């Protein structure tokens, strides 16, 4: 879909029907022929639609003003290849018409534009130019009414979980500056503390509010394309170049990357992320991505603190942050200060690539199959226990119909180790999680649904 232009047509008490303003100007003739005819019909429907030549069309929304010499105005948008006129009506024509109506009601905006239409022409021009570059537009009408419009083709919105995080797509100060004066204080606080390394659960505790409030505010930022919902960034995760990555955008992405990471090779990083591997493996073993660490005399085999330092190095590589080492020259260890900087650099790189839509995280799903089957012990998804007696197998299947496999196509599995080889609680846990092992649930989702730790889930694999 493409927006070809905008037009405002008015019906007045003394001048009849007039094209008040139009942009681009070449649409003026089309407006006179088509729109005045529509106005003459006195049709009070919420929307007019008229098919034009070359797959073009116009949509118009009539509004009675009830004030001034302007009796009615018609806001028109010219479109090419419009497949969803209802969305245009709801997300474009309705809010724009409401803003114009407000200004006419309180300031006789349209009446003043009959004498000098420069402001309305400028307003339509700004709308048109904004939608040539993006489907999101922010404008101010008559210096008074802030208007925010979003025509983005909305995809299915992700289900939010406490283990998700919020990745801001714009600078914090720039985002706060763009918000209206009556913005919720809670939203401002969320923007200030949001980080892709902090779960929603942590944000909830910091903000001292409910998770539903965090979800609602985060969804607002996602809708206006100011943020993305991601899983918490960690070196232990696996990231890979997206299968549907738009490589035609690389010429626009590359200068920004080189400005932010002048010492790194963009294409070498992409090559490293073309095959699945933990991100920490790239961080630790690839000398071509980041400058080599400065050698430290403290790492000499003769140093009595070497064992302690190596222990701290292991903690750093597994995600812990250690900046000071007591007893070693009474200050910061140079080698580890460097390593901390490099760890942050790696995380900044993956955050940048996620923002630009170049990479995505890989998840671990579990799928079990066997030539034999395990008897159903009565566990259902959601940690609900079926009756273990007096209930037929058919009823159990019906209760789990949506998420578990039917008896016909379900590949049953067997426990190879006997009860003497495995603790009873592990057997119970296996049976409890068995409905999730269909290749449809990743480990983080299983942990959330069953309130388990990663270690507990992996203990049965």
XYZ file of C-alpha atoms in Angstrom:
461
model
C 0.000 0.000 0.000
C 1.124 3.548 -0.729
C -0.360 6.901 0.310
C -0.713 9.243 -2.691
C -1.980 12.344 -0.889
C -4.516 14.064 1.349
C -7.348 16.516 0.844
C -9.838 18.471 2.980
C -13.191 19.400 1.428
C -15.667 21.625 3.274
C -19.335 22.499 2.893
C -20.068 26.096 3.987
C -23.212 28.141 4.513
C -22.278 30.875 2.035
C -19.729 29.420 -0.401
C -21.059 25.904 -0.922
C -18.670 22.992 -1.398
C -14.963 23.850 -1.574
C -11.658 22.020 -1.737
C -10.034 23.724 1.225
C -6.538 22.250 0.931
C -4.828 19.476 -0.984
C -1.371 17.910 -1.126
C 0.232 17.129 -3.519
C -1.387 19.981 -5.511
C -1.880 17.849 -8.638
C -4.667 15.968 -6.828
C -6.789 19.124 -6.885
C -8.609 18.217 -10.116
C -9.452 14.743 -8.885
C -10.777 16.264 -5.679
C -13.094 18.660 -7.478
C -14.579 15.971 -9.693
C -15.009 13.196 -7.137
C -15.376 14.724 -3.725
C -17.887 17.449 -4.471
C -20.114 14.809 -6.001
C -19.851 12.759 -2.808
C -20.721 15.737 -0.650
C -23.777 16.503 -2.742
C -25.182 13.096 -1.849
C -25.445 14.067 1.843
C -24.378 10.574 2.697
C -23.880 10.179 6.429
C -21.950 6.894 6.373
C -18.727 6.727 8.323
C -16.614 6.255 5.225
C -16.734 6.877 1.484
C -14.813 4.713 -0.911
C -14.241 5.415 -4.587
C -12.139 3.442 -7.039
C -9.901 5.506 -9.329
C -7.656 4.609 -12.260
C -4.387 2.637 -12.017
C -5.297 0.634 -8.879
C -5.816 3.872 -6.972
C -8.678 4.672 -4.658
C -9.835 7.293 -2.206
C -11.302 6.940 1.239
C -13.149 9.818 2.875
C -14.708 10.394 6.256
C -17.486 13.058 6.569
C -17.870 14.986 9.813
C -20.501 17.581 10.788
C -18.911 20.519 12.618
C -21.895 22.100 14.472
C -20.039 25.410 14.717
C -18.971 28.356 12.553
C -19.781 28.799 8.886
C -18.400 25.356 8.015
C -21.291 22.895 8.183
C -19.360 19.770 7.257
C -15.872 18.742 6.252
C -14.593 15.711 4.428
C -11.089 14.386 5.078
C -9.814 12.356 2.145
C -6.817 10.090 1.683
C -5.720 8.890 -1.766
C -4.244 5.385 -1.790
C -2.685 2.875 -4.137
C -3.197 -0.877 -3.664
C -5.198 -0.518 -0.463
C -6.313 -3.938 0.770
C -7.649 -2.971 4.201
C -9.825 0.193 4.110
C -11.182 -0.529 7.599
C -7.667 -0.157 9.065
C -7.209 3.172 7.241
C -10.532 4.377 8.610
C -9.748 3.351 12.174
C -6.071 4.316 12.389
C -5.874 7.337 10.068
C -9.131 9.015 9.077
C -10.876 8.784 12.449
C -8.102 10.313 14.610
C -7.368 13.021 12.024
C -11.050 13.922 11.693
C -11.391 14.071 15.481
C -8.440 16.477 15.724
C -9.802 18.763 12.987
C -13.262 18.691 14.564
C -11.781 19.686 17.936
C -9.965 22.668 16.443
C -13.028 23.789 14.506
C -15.229 23.500 17.576
C -12.981 25.545 19.866
C -10.999 27.745 17.468
C -12.974 27.816 14.172
C -9.917 26.356 12.463
C -11.628 25.542 9.153
C -13.341 28.947 8.998
C -9.973 30.689 9.301
C -8.488 28.419 6.610
C -11.096 29.658 4.137
C -9.216 32.967 4.054
C -5.678 31.588 4.354
C -5.179 27.839 3.932
C -1.394 27.833 4.331
C -1.505 26.070 7.706
C -3.778 23.238 6.555
C -1.722 22.747 3.365
C 1.461 22.550 5.457
C -0.216 20.051 7.780
C -1.243 17.777 4.883
C 2.225 18.132 3.342
C 3.872 16.996 6.584
C 1.514 14.026 6.796
C 2.246 13.006 3.233
C 6.031 13.270 3.601
C 6.059 11.405 6.906
C 4.228 8.431 5.417
C 6.655 8.221 2.508
C 9.430 7.123 4.883
C 7.579 5.324 7.653
C 4.171 4.017 8.652
C 4.380 5.947 11.920
C 3.726 9.680 11.979
C 3.664 12.355 14.697
C 2.313 15.804 13.822
C 0.734 18.812 15.537
C -2.420 20.417 14.158
C -2.798 24.188 14.456
C 0.042 24.239 17.001
C -2.345 22.770 19.552
C -3.290 19.112 19.049
C -0.630 16.372 19.073
C -1.492 13.570 16.659
C 0.197 10.149 16.627
C -0.649 7.737 13.807
C 0.442 4.162 13.205
C -0.369 2.363 9.945
C 2.183 -0.408 10.376
C 0.969 -3.805 9.224
C 0.635 -5.416 12.631
C 1.989 -8.914 13.053
C 0.825 -11.338 15.714
C 1.820 -9.809 19.038
C 4.080 -12.015 21.158
C 2.775 -13.503 24.368
C 4.586 -11.722 27.196
C 6.294 -13.726 29.916
C 8.136 -12.745 33.124
C 11.375 -14.073 31.588
C 11.138 -11.658 28.642
C 13.004 -8.339 28.486
C 12.489 -4.975 26.803
C 14.945 -3.800 24.147
C 14.619 -0.080 23.396
C 15.162 0.773 19.728
C 15.900 4.469 20.263
C 18.048 6.495 22.631
C 16.501 6.912 26.092
C 16.812 10.708 26.169
C 15.462 10.996 22.630
C 12.497 8.768 23.493
C 11.619 10.683 26.653
C 11.894 13.976 24.772
C 9.399 12.755 22.157
C 6.724 11.820 24.691
C 3.810 14.173 25.455
C 3.729 16.213 28.642
C 1.033 14.074 30.252
C 2.987 10.818 29.893
C 2.537 8.362 32.753
C 5.365 8.655 35.328
C 5.474 4.863 35.453
C 6.202 4.733 31.720
C 9.032 7.228 32.149
C 10.545 5.117 34.926
C 10.229 1.968 32.824
C 12.070 3.625 29.930
C 14.883 4.727 32.250
C 15.509 1.298 33.793
C 14.622 -0.993 30.867
C 17.478 -3.180 29.677
C 17.666 -6.325 27.531
C 19.636 -7.910 30.392
C 16.794 -7.425 32.904
C 13.690 -9.610 32.987
C 10.197 -8.177 33.296
C 10.080 -9.840 36.690
C 13.001 -7.687 37.846
C 11.482 -4.540 36.347
C 8.259 -5.238 38.220
C 10.097 -5.384 41.537
C 12.060 -2.214 40.804
C 8.980 -0.263 39.712
C 6.875 -1.697 42.544
C 3.931 -2.405 40.257
C 2.133 -5.418 38.836
C 3.407 -7.490 35.940
C 0.281 -6.606 33.978
C 1.236 -2.922 34.198
C 4.744 -3.675 32.953
C 3.252 -5.706 30.086
C 0.812 -2.936 29.155
C 3.468 -0.205 29.106
C 5.903 -2.421 27.200
C 3.208 -3.254 24.652
C 2.619 0.475 24.166
C 6.313 0.985 23.309
C 6.297 -2.012 20.957
C 3.183 -0.754 19.158
C 4.867 2.574 18.421
C 8.046 0.753 17.317
C 10.113 2.181 20.144
C 11.027 -1.219 21.593
C 11.152 -4.966 20.968
C 10.283 -7.880 23.222
C 13.303 -10.184 23.544
C 14.604 -12.903 25.797
C 17.225 -11.719 28.263
C 20.585 -11.180 26.558
C 23.220 -13.573 27.878
C 26.570 -14.967 26.639
C 25.165 -18.444 27.270
C 22.487 -17.993 24.605
C 22.896 -18.972 20.973
C 22.359 -16.281 18.330
C 22.304 -16.785 14.581
C 21.757 -14.655 11.487
C 18.010 -14.543 10.762
C 16.817 -16.698 7.906
C 14.698 -13.826 6.582
C 17.350 -11.153 7.183
C 17.018 -8.315 4.661
C 20.595 -8.073 3.399
C 19.674 -5.135 1.192
C 19.758 -3.065 4.407
C 23.412 -3.881 5.095
C 24.662 -0.671 3.372
C 22.552 1.332 5.839
C 23.509 -0.781 8.863
C 27.262 -0.970 8.207
C 28.118 2.750 8.760
C 26.239 2.746 12.083
C 28.056 -0.405 13.180
C 31.468 0.965 12.234
C 30.755 4.190 14.091
C 29.739 2.350 17.272
C 32.340 -0.447 17.047
C 35.319 0.909 15.110
C 37.652 -1.945 16.154
C 35.349 -4.778 15.051
C 34.817 -6.503 11.704
C 31.091 -6.555 10.907
C 31.251 -9.294 8.267
C 33.519 -11.510 10.349
C 31.005 -11.336 13.190
C 28.185 -12.322 10.825
C 30.236 -15.277 9.613
C 30.731 -16.410 13.211
C 27.000 -16.114 13.811
C 26.086 -18.124 10.730
C 26.349 -21.436 12.585
C 24.759 -22.292 15.946
C 27.106 -21.980 18.901
C 26.907 -20.373 22.346
C 27.747 -16.704 22.117
C 30.288 -17.173 24.925
C 32.273 -19.481 22.624
C 32.708 -16.618 20.169
C 33.556 -14.219 22.991
C 36.254 -16.429 24.474
C 37.892 -18.090 21.493
C 37.788 -15.758 18.514
C 40.755 -13.326 18.545
C 39.618 -11.649 15.328
C 36.512 -10.042 16.785
C 38.015 -8.018 19.608
C 41.505 -6.659 20.406
C 43.749 -9.014 22.350
C 43.853 -8.595 26.096
C 46.786 -6.793 27.606
C 49.162 -9.399 29.160
C 49.330 -9.156 32.926
C 52.368 -10.121 35.035
C 49.929 -11.253 37.675
C 49.221 -14.331 35.536
C 52.763 -15.598 35.916
C 52.946 -19.187 37.254
C 55.118 -17.910 40.091
C 52.388 -15.615 41.398
C 50.896 -17.114 44.610
C 47.514 -15.513 43.779
C 47.235 -17.309 40.428
C 44.758 -19.925 41.616
C 42.458 -17.286 43.052
C 42.701 -15.185 39.904
C 41.896 -18.165 37.663
C 38.830 -18.855 39.786
C 37.697 -15.276 39.300
C 38.325 -15.585 35.555
C 35.996 -18.575 35.423
C 33.346 -16.527 37.193
C 33.734 -13.709 34.692
C 33.428 -16.073 31.736
C 30.230 -17.534 33.150
C 28.609 -14.153 33.469
C 29.689 -12.882 36.908
C 31.241 -9.406 37.044
C 34.360 -8.926 39.199
C 36.092 -5.589 39.037
C 38.342 -5.679 42.065
C 40.656 -8.253 43.601
C 41.671 -7.692 47.172
C 45.214 -8.614 48.147
C 46.664 -8.111 44.668
C 48.387 -4.734 44.676
C 45.290 -3.455 46.519
C 43.383 -2.551 43.332
C 41.893 -3.546 39.970
C 43.569 -6.309 38.016
C 44.386 -4.946 34.546
C 43.702 -8.185 32.695
C 40.268 -8.595 34.215
C 39.341 -4.970 33.801
C 40.050 -5.493 30.102
C 38.006 -8.679 30.060
C 35.040 -6.947 31.676
C 35.167 -4.253 29.000
C 35.291 -6.889 26.268
C 32.338 -8.763 27.778
C 30.273 -5.575 27.693
C 31.457 -4.935 24.138
C 30.217 -8.349 23.010
C 26.833 -7.781 24.621
C 26.587 -4.345 22.991
C 27.306 -5.975 19.618
C 24.521 -8.534 19.951
C 22.130 -5.840 21.206
C 22.931 -3.740 18.130
C 22.336 -6.695 15.784
C 19.042 -7.544 17.498
C 17.872 -3.938 17.166
C 18.627 -3.971 13.456
C 16.876 -7.314 12.945
C 20.023 -9.047 11.688
C 20.186 -11.903 14.217
C 17.780 -13.882 16.357
C 18.096 -16.174 19.335
C 17.961 -19.944 18.968
C 15.963 -21.914 21.520
C 16.219 -25.461 22.835
C 13.143 -27.571 22.177
C 12.693 -31.161 23.325
C 11.216 -33.897 21.182
C 11.229 -37.528 22.290
C 10.387 -40.567 20.247
C 10.701 -44.283 20.823
C 9.556 -47.582 19.431
C 7.777 -48.270 22.716
C 5.426 -46.185 24.764
C 5.178 -45.020 28.347
C 1.872 -45.410 30.122
C 0.070 -42.169 30.839
C 0.466 -41.510 34.564
C -2.113 -38.770 34.749
C -0.080 -35.576 34.397
C -1.428 -32.803 32.223
C 0.081 -29.583 30.928
C -0.289 -26.750 33.397
C 0.668 -29.097 36.250
C -2.913 -30.287 36.664
C -3.341 -33.851 37.894
C -5.892 -36.081 36.236
C -7.742 -38.604 38.244
C -5.701 -41.760 38.300
C -8.631 -44.058 38.788
C -12.121 -44.245 37.394
C -11.182 -42.133 34.330
C -10.875 -43.694 30.930
C -7.835 -43.043 28.706
C -10.168 -41.310 26.243
C -11.092 -38.672 28.805
C -7.449 -38.013 29.610
C -6.742 -37.494 25.918
C -9.625 -35.040 25.642
C -8.348 -32.983 28.567
C -4.932 -32.707 26.900
C -6.194 -32.468 23.333
C -4.708 -29.045 22.509
C -1.135 -29.558 23.636
C -0.494 -33.289 23.843
C -0.402 -35.731 20.999
C -3.342 -37.971 20.237
C -2.946 -41.711 20.595
C -2.897 -42.141 16.815
C 0.042 -39.847 15.987
C 1.751 -39.552 19.349
C 5.168 -41.144 19.490
C 5.324 -42.755 22.860
C 8.569 -42.886 24.821
C 10.054 -45.204 27.382
C 12.117 -44.760 30.474
C 15.228 -46.793 29.882
C 16.529 -46.657 33.402
C 14.718 -48.547 36.121
C 13.454 -47.100 39.362
C 16.519 -48.511 41.106
C 18.738 -46.398 38.850
C 16.756 -43.193 39.106
C 15.314 -41.283 41.986
C 11.563 -41.381 42.327
C 11.276 -37.596 42.086
C 13.070 -37.636 38.736
C 10.658 -40.239 37.439
C 7.739 -38.104 38.581
C 9.299 -35.014 37.019
C 9.799 -36.851 33.752
C 6.165 -37.898 33.664
C 5.099 -34.387 34.632
C 7.040 -32.819 31.759
C 6.318 -35.522 29.204
C 3.434 -33.606 27.509
C 5.890 -30.779 26.710
C 8.326 -33.000 24.818
C 6.597 -32.536 21.467
C 9.085 -30.076 19.970
C 6.663 -27.176 20.552
C 7.908 -25.766 23.878
C 11.358 -24.357 24.527
C 13.057 -24.842 27.877
C 12.350 -21.322 29.156
C 8.632 -21.799 28.526
C 8.646 -25.174 30.291
C 10.436 -23.608 33.271
C 7.844 -20.840 33.448
C 4.797 -23.092 33.150
C 6.015 -25.598 35.731
C 7.919 -23.168 38.004
C 11.195 -25.046 37.616
C 14.853 -24.100 37.321
C 16.894 -24.829 34.219
C 18.915 -27.313 36.251
C 15.775 -29.226 37.222
C 14.614 -29.440 33.597
C 18.013 -30.569 32.358
C 18.330 -33.154 35.126
C 15.958 -35.465 33.253
C 17.505 -35.033 29.799
